[in-house]
């Protein structure tokens, strides 16, 4: 991983994460964005990018699709489940199928190689302006609790309550609840839940997820036969069905 320190600049325009396995392209993009006064971290594999994203704070991620260790599609899906940060795809794949798939997994933009560095900078600027407006609105509402039936979730204090009584959740139960509740109606497989909550490959994590979902349901007083919050999608996984008040 290479990190630029932007020596000589009083303040950078943003902190970017770039993943590009071609050293020539990666160096050109990194150096250009540095000249545009961005701080840039450069990863050369999908897995390296994912690990760096999980351990750092970034304003935008630039993703190549054809990557070793973890392809760009999987990387987009993982990042989008964790964050609303803008995702800009840079790829030589110009077919509509790749674009549709990337946007479906949460990408915000798609630029085809070869591209103009000036155009790339403009797209980065536009997406950062939009993201910062979104962040400002989210911060203004951060004090507002979210309610689902008798369930109250406070993401700032990391506290859940049922009928105004605090619920003693384990760290994994809290992460499961937040992942499901922040994507209402979306179906998650057990493998997806395990990979995002336990941060490990789901080789045999299905039973672990089942046990933790069972415990979470008990604490939420959620009847599996007539659920208010967590619905089992038989043979597939789970989805959050709580109705906001």
Coordinates of C-alpha atoms in Angstrom, one line a residue:
X1 CA 0.0 0.0 0.0
X2 CA 1.4 3.4 -1.0
X3 CA 0.1 6.5 0.8
X4 CA 0.7 10.1 -0.3
X5 CA 1.2 12.7 2.4
X6 CA 0.6 15.8 0.3
X7 CA 3.5 17.7 1.8
X8 CA 3.3 21.4 1.0
X9 CA -0.5 21.5 1.0
X10 CA -2.4 23.3 3.8
X11 CA -5.5 21.1 3.4
X12 CA -6.4 18.3 1.1
X13 CA -9.7 18.2 -0.9
X14 CA -10.5 14.7 0.3
X15 CA -9.1 11.3 1.3
X16 CA -9.4 8.8 -1.6
X17 CA -8.8 5.1 -1.9
X18 CA -7.6 3.8 -5.2
X19 CA -7.4 0.1 -6.2
X20 CA -5.6 -0.6 -9.5
X21 CA -3.4 -3.6 -10.2
X22 CA -1.8 -2.1 -13.3
X23 CA 1.3 -0.2 -11.9
X24 CA 1.4 2.2 -14.8
X25 CA -2.2 3.3 -14.6
X26 CA -2.2 3.3 -10.8
X27 CA 0.8 5.6 -10.6
X28 CA -0.6 8.0 -13.3
X29 CA -4.0 8.2 -11.5
X30 CA -2.5 8.6 -8.1
X31 CA 0.0 11.3 -9.1
X32 CA -2.7 13.2 -11.0
X33 CA -5.1 13.2 -8.1
X34 CA -2.3 14.2 -5.8
X35 CA -1.6 17.2 -8.0
X36 CA -5.3 18.0 -7.7
X37 CA -4.7 18.2 -3.9
X38 CA -6.2 14.9 -2.9
X39 CA -4.7 12.5 -0.4
X40 CA -4.6 9.1 -2.1
X41 CA -4.1 5.5 -0.8
X42 CA -3.3 3.0 -3.5
X43 CA -4.0 -0.7 -3.2
X44 CA -3.1 -3.2 -5.9
X45 CA -5.5 -6.1 -5.0
X46 CA -9.2 -6.2 -4.1
X47 CA -8.5 -7.8 -0.8
X48 CA -5.9 -5.2 0.1
X49 CA -8.3 -2.5 -0.7
X50 CA -11.1 -4.0 1.4
X51 CA -8.8 -4.4 4.4
X52 CA -7.6 -0.8 4.1
X53 CA -11.2 0.5 3.7
X54 CA -12.2 -1.4 6.9
X55 CA -9.3 0.1 8.8
X56 CA -9.4 3.7 7.4
X57 CA -11.7 6.6 6.7
X58 CA -12.2 7.6 3.0
X59 CA -14.4 10.1 1.2
X60 CA -14.4 8.2 -2.2
X61 CA -13.2 4.9 -3.6
X62 CA -12.0 4.4 -7.2
X63 CA -12.3 0.7 -8.2
X64 CA -10.9 -1.3 -11.1
X65 CA -13.1 -4.3 -11.9
X66 CA -10.5 -6.9 -12.9
X67 CA -8.5 -7.4 -9.7
X68 CA -6.6 -10.2 -8.1
X69 CA -7.7 -11.8 -4.8
X70 CA -11.1 -10.1 -4.8
X71 CA -12.8 -8.8 -8.0
X72 CA -14.2 -5.3 -8.2
X73 CA -17.8 -6.4 -8.2
X74 CA -17.4 -8.2 -4.9
X75 CA -15.5 -5.2 -3.5
X76 CA -18.3 -2.9 -4.5
X77 CA -20.9 -5.1 -2.8
X78 CA -18.9 -5.3 0.4
X79 CA -18.2 -1.6 0.6
X80 CA -21.8 -0.6 -0.1
X81 CA -23.0 -2.8 2.7
X82 CA -20.7 -1.1 5.0
X83 CA -20.8 2.5 3.8
X84 CA -22.5 5.1 1.6
X85 CA -19.2 6.4 0.4
X86 CA -19.1 7.2 -3.4
X87 CA -17.8 4.3 -5.6
X88 CA -16.4 5.3 -8.9
X89 CA -15.6 2.4 -11.3
X90 CA -12.6 2.6 -13.7
X91 CA -12.6 -0.3 -16.1
X92 CA -11.6 -1.4 -19.6
X93 CA -14.9 -3.4 -19.7
X94 CA -17.2 -1.3 -21.8
X95 CA -20.1 -3.7 -22.3
X96 CA -23.5 -2.8 -20.8
X97 CA -23.7 -6.0 -18.8
X98 CA -20.7 -5.0 -16.6
X99 CA -22.1 -1.4 -16.2
X100 CA -25.5 -2.7 -15.2
X101 CA -24.0 -5.2 -12.7
X102 CA -21.7 -2.5 -11.2
X103 CA -24.5 0.0 -10.7
X104 CA -26.7 -2.8 -9.3
X105 CA -24.1 -3.5 -6.6
X106 CA -24.0 0.1 -5.5
X107 CA -21.5 1.9 -7.8
X108 CA -22.2 5.7 -8.3
X109 CA -20.3 6.2 -11.5
X110 CA -18.5 4.2 -14.3
X111 CA -15.7 5.5 -16.5
X112 CA -14.3 3.4 -19.3
X113 CA -10.5 3.1 -19.9
X114 CA -8.8 4.9 -21.5
X115 CA -10.2 8.0 -19.9
X116 CA -9.3 11.7 -19.6
X117 CA -7.6 12.5 -16.3
X118 CA -9.4 15.9 -16.4
X119 CA -12.8 14.1 -16.7
X120 CA -11.8 11.8 -13.9
X121 CA -11.1 14.8 -11.6
X122 CA -14.3 16.4 -12.5
X123 CA -16.3 13.3 -11.7
X124 CA -14.5 12.9 -8.3
X125 CA -15.3 16.5 -7.5
X126 CA -19.0 16.1 -8.4
X127 CA -19.5 13.0 -6.3
X128 CA -17.6 14.4 -3.3
X129 CA -19.9 17.5 -3.3
X130 CA -23.0 15.3 -3.4
X131 CA -21.6 13.0 -0.7
X132 CA -20.8 15.9 1.6
X133 CA -24.3 17.4 1.2
X134 CA -25.6 13.9 2.1
X135 CA -23.3 13.7 5.1
X136 CA -24.4 17.2 6.3
X137 CA -28.1 16.1 6.2
X138 CA -27.3 12.9 8.0
X139 CA -25.4 14.7 10.7
X140 CA -28.3 17.0 11.3
X141 CA -30.6 14.0 11.8
X142 CA -28.1 11.9 13.8
X143 CA -29.8 12.7 17.1
X144 CA -33.1 11.3 15.8
X145 CA -33.9 7.8 17.0
X146 CA -35.3 5.3 14.6
X147 CA -38.4 3.4 15.6
X148 CA -39.7 0.1 14.4
X149 CA -42.9 -0.9 16.3
X150 CA -41.9 -1.3 19.9
X151 CA -38.2 -1.3 19.0
X152 CA -36.0 1.8 19.3
X153 CA -32.6 1.8 17.7
X154 CA -30.0 4.6 18.4
X155 CA -27.1 4.1 16.1
X156 CA -25.1 7.0 17.7
X157 CA -25.2 5.5 21.2
X158 CA -25.2 2.0 19.8
X159 CA -28.2 1.2 21.9
X160 CA -31.4 -0.8 21.2
X161 CA -34.5 -0.6 23.4
X162 CA -37.7 -2.5 23.5
X163 CA -40.7 -0.7 24.9
X164 CA -38.3 1.8 26.5
X165 CA -36.3 -0.9 28.2
X166 CA -32.6 -1.3 27.2
X167 CA -31.7 -4.5 25.4
X168 CA -28.5 -6.1 26.4
X169 CA -27.1 -7.1 23.0
X170 CA -23.7 -8.7 22.3
X171 CA -21.5 -7.0 19.8
X172 CA -22.3 -9.5 17.1
X173 CA -26.1 -9.2 17.8
X174 CA -25.8 -5.4 17.6
X175 CA -23.9 -5.6 14.2
X176 CA -26.5 -8.1 12.9
X177 CA -29.4 -5.9 13.9
X178 CA -27.8 -2.7 12.4
X179 CA -26.9 -4.5 9.1
X180 CA -30.4 -5.8 8.7
X181 CA -32.3 -2.7 9.9
X182 CA -30.2 -0.4 7.8
X183 CA -31.3 -2.3 4.7
X184 CA -35.0 -2.9 5.3
X185 CA -36.6 -5.5 3.1
X186 CA -33.3 -6.7 1.6
X187 CA -32.7 -10.4 1.8
X188 CA -29.3 -11.4 3.3
X189 CA -27.9 -14.9 3.0
X190 CA -26.3 -16.4 6.0
X191 CA -23.0 -16.3 4.2
X192 CA -23.3 -12.5 3.6
X193 CA -24.2 -11.9 7.2
X194 CA -21.3 -13.9 8.5
X195 CA -18.8 -12.3 6.1
X196 CA -19.8 -8.8 7.1
X197 CA -20.3 -9.2 10.8
X198 CA -17.5 -11.6 11.6
X199 CA -15.2 -10.3 8.8
X200 CA -14.2 -13.8 7.8
X201 CA -14.9 -16.0 4.8
X202 CA -18.1 -17.9 5.4
X203 CA -16.8 -21.5 4.9
X204 CA -19.0 -22.9 7.7
X205 CA -20.6 -19.9 9.4
X206 CA -24.2 -20.7 8.7
X207 CA -24.8 -22.3 12.1
X208 CA -23.1 -19.4 13.9
X209 CA -25.4 -16.9 12.2
X210 CA -28.5 -19.0 13.1
X211 CA -27.6 -19.2 16.7
X212 CA -27.0 -15.4 17.0
X213 CA -30.2 -14.6 15.1
X214 CA -32.1 -16.8 17.5
X215 CA -30.6 -15.0 20.5
X216 CA -31.4 -11.6 18.9
X217 CA -35.0 -12.6 18.2
X218 CA -35.5 -13.7 21.8
X219 CA -34.2 -10.3 23.1
X220 CA -36.5 -8.5 20.6
X221 CA -39.4 -10.7 21.7
X222 CA -39.8 -11.5 18.0
X223 CA -42.0 -14.5 17.2
X224 CA -40.5 -16.6 14.4
X225 CA -44.0 -17.6 13.2
X226 CA -45.3 -14.1 13.1
X227 CA -42.2 -11.8 13.1
X228 CA -42.3 -8.0 13.6
X229 CA -38.7 -7.4 12.8
X230 CA -36.6 -10.3 11.5
X231 CA -38.2 -12.6 8.9
X232 CA -36.7 -15.9 7.8
X233 CA -36.4 -16.4 4.1
X234 CA -36.6 -20.2 4.1
X235 CA -33.5 -21.8 2.5
X236 CA -31.9 -18.4 1.9
X237 CA -31.4 -16.2 4.9
X238 CA -33.1 -13.3 6.6
X239 CA -34.6 -9.8 6.0
X240 CA -35.7 -6.9 8.3
X241 CA -39.4 -6.1 8.0
X242 CA -39.9 -3.7 10.9
X243 CA -42.2 -0.8 10.1
X244 CA -40.9 2.7 11.0
X245 CA -43.2 4.9 13.1

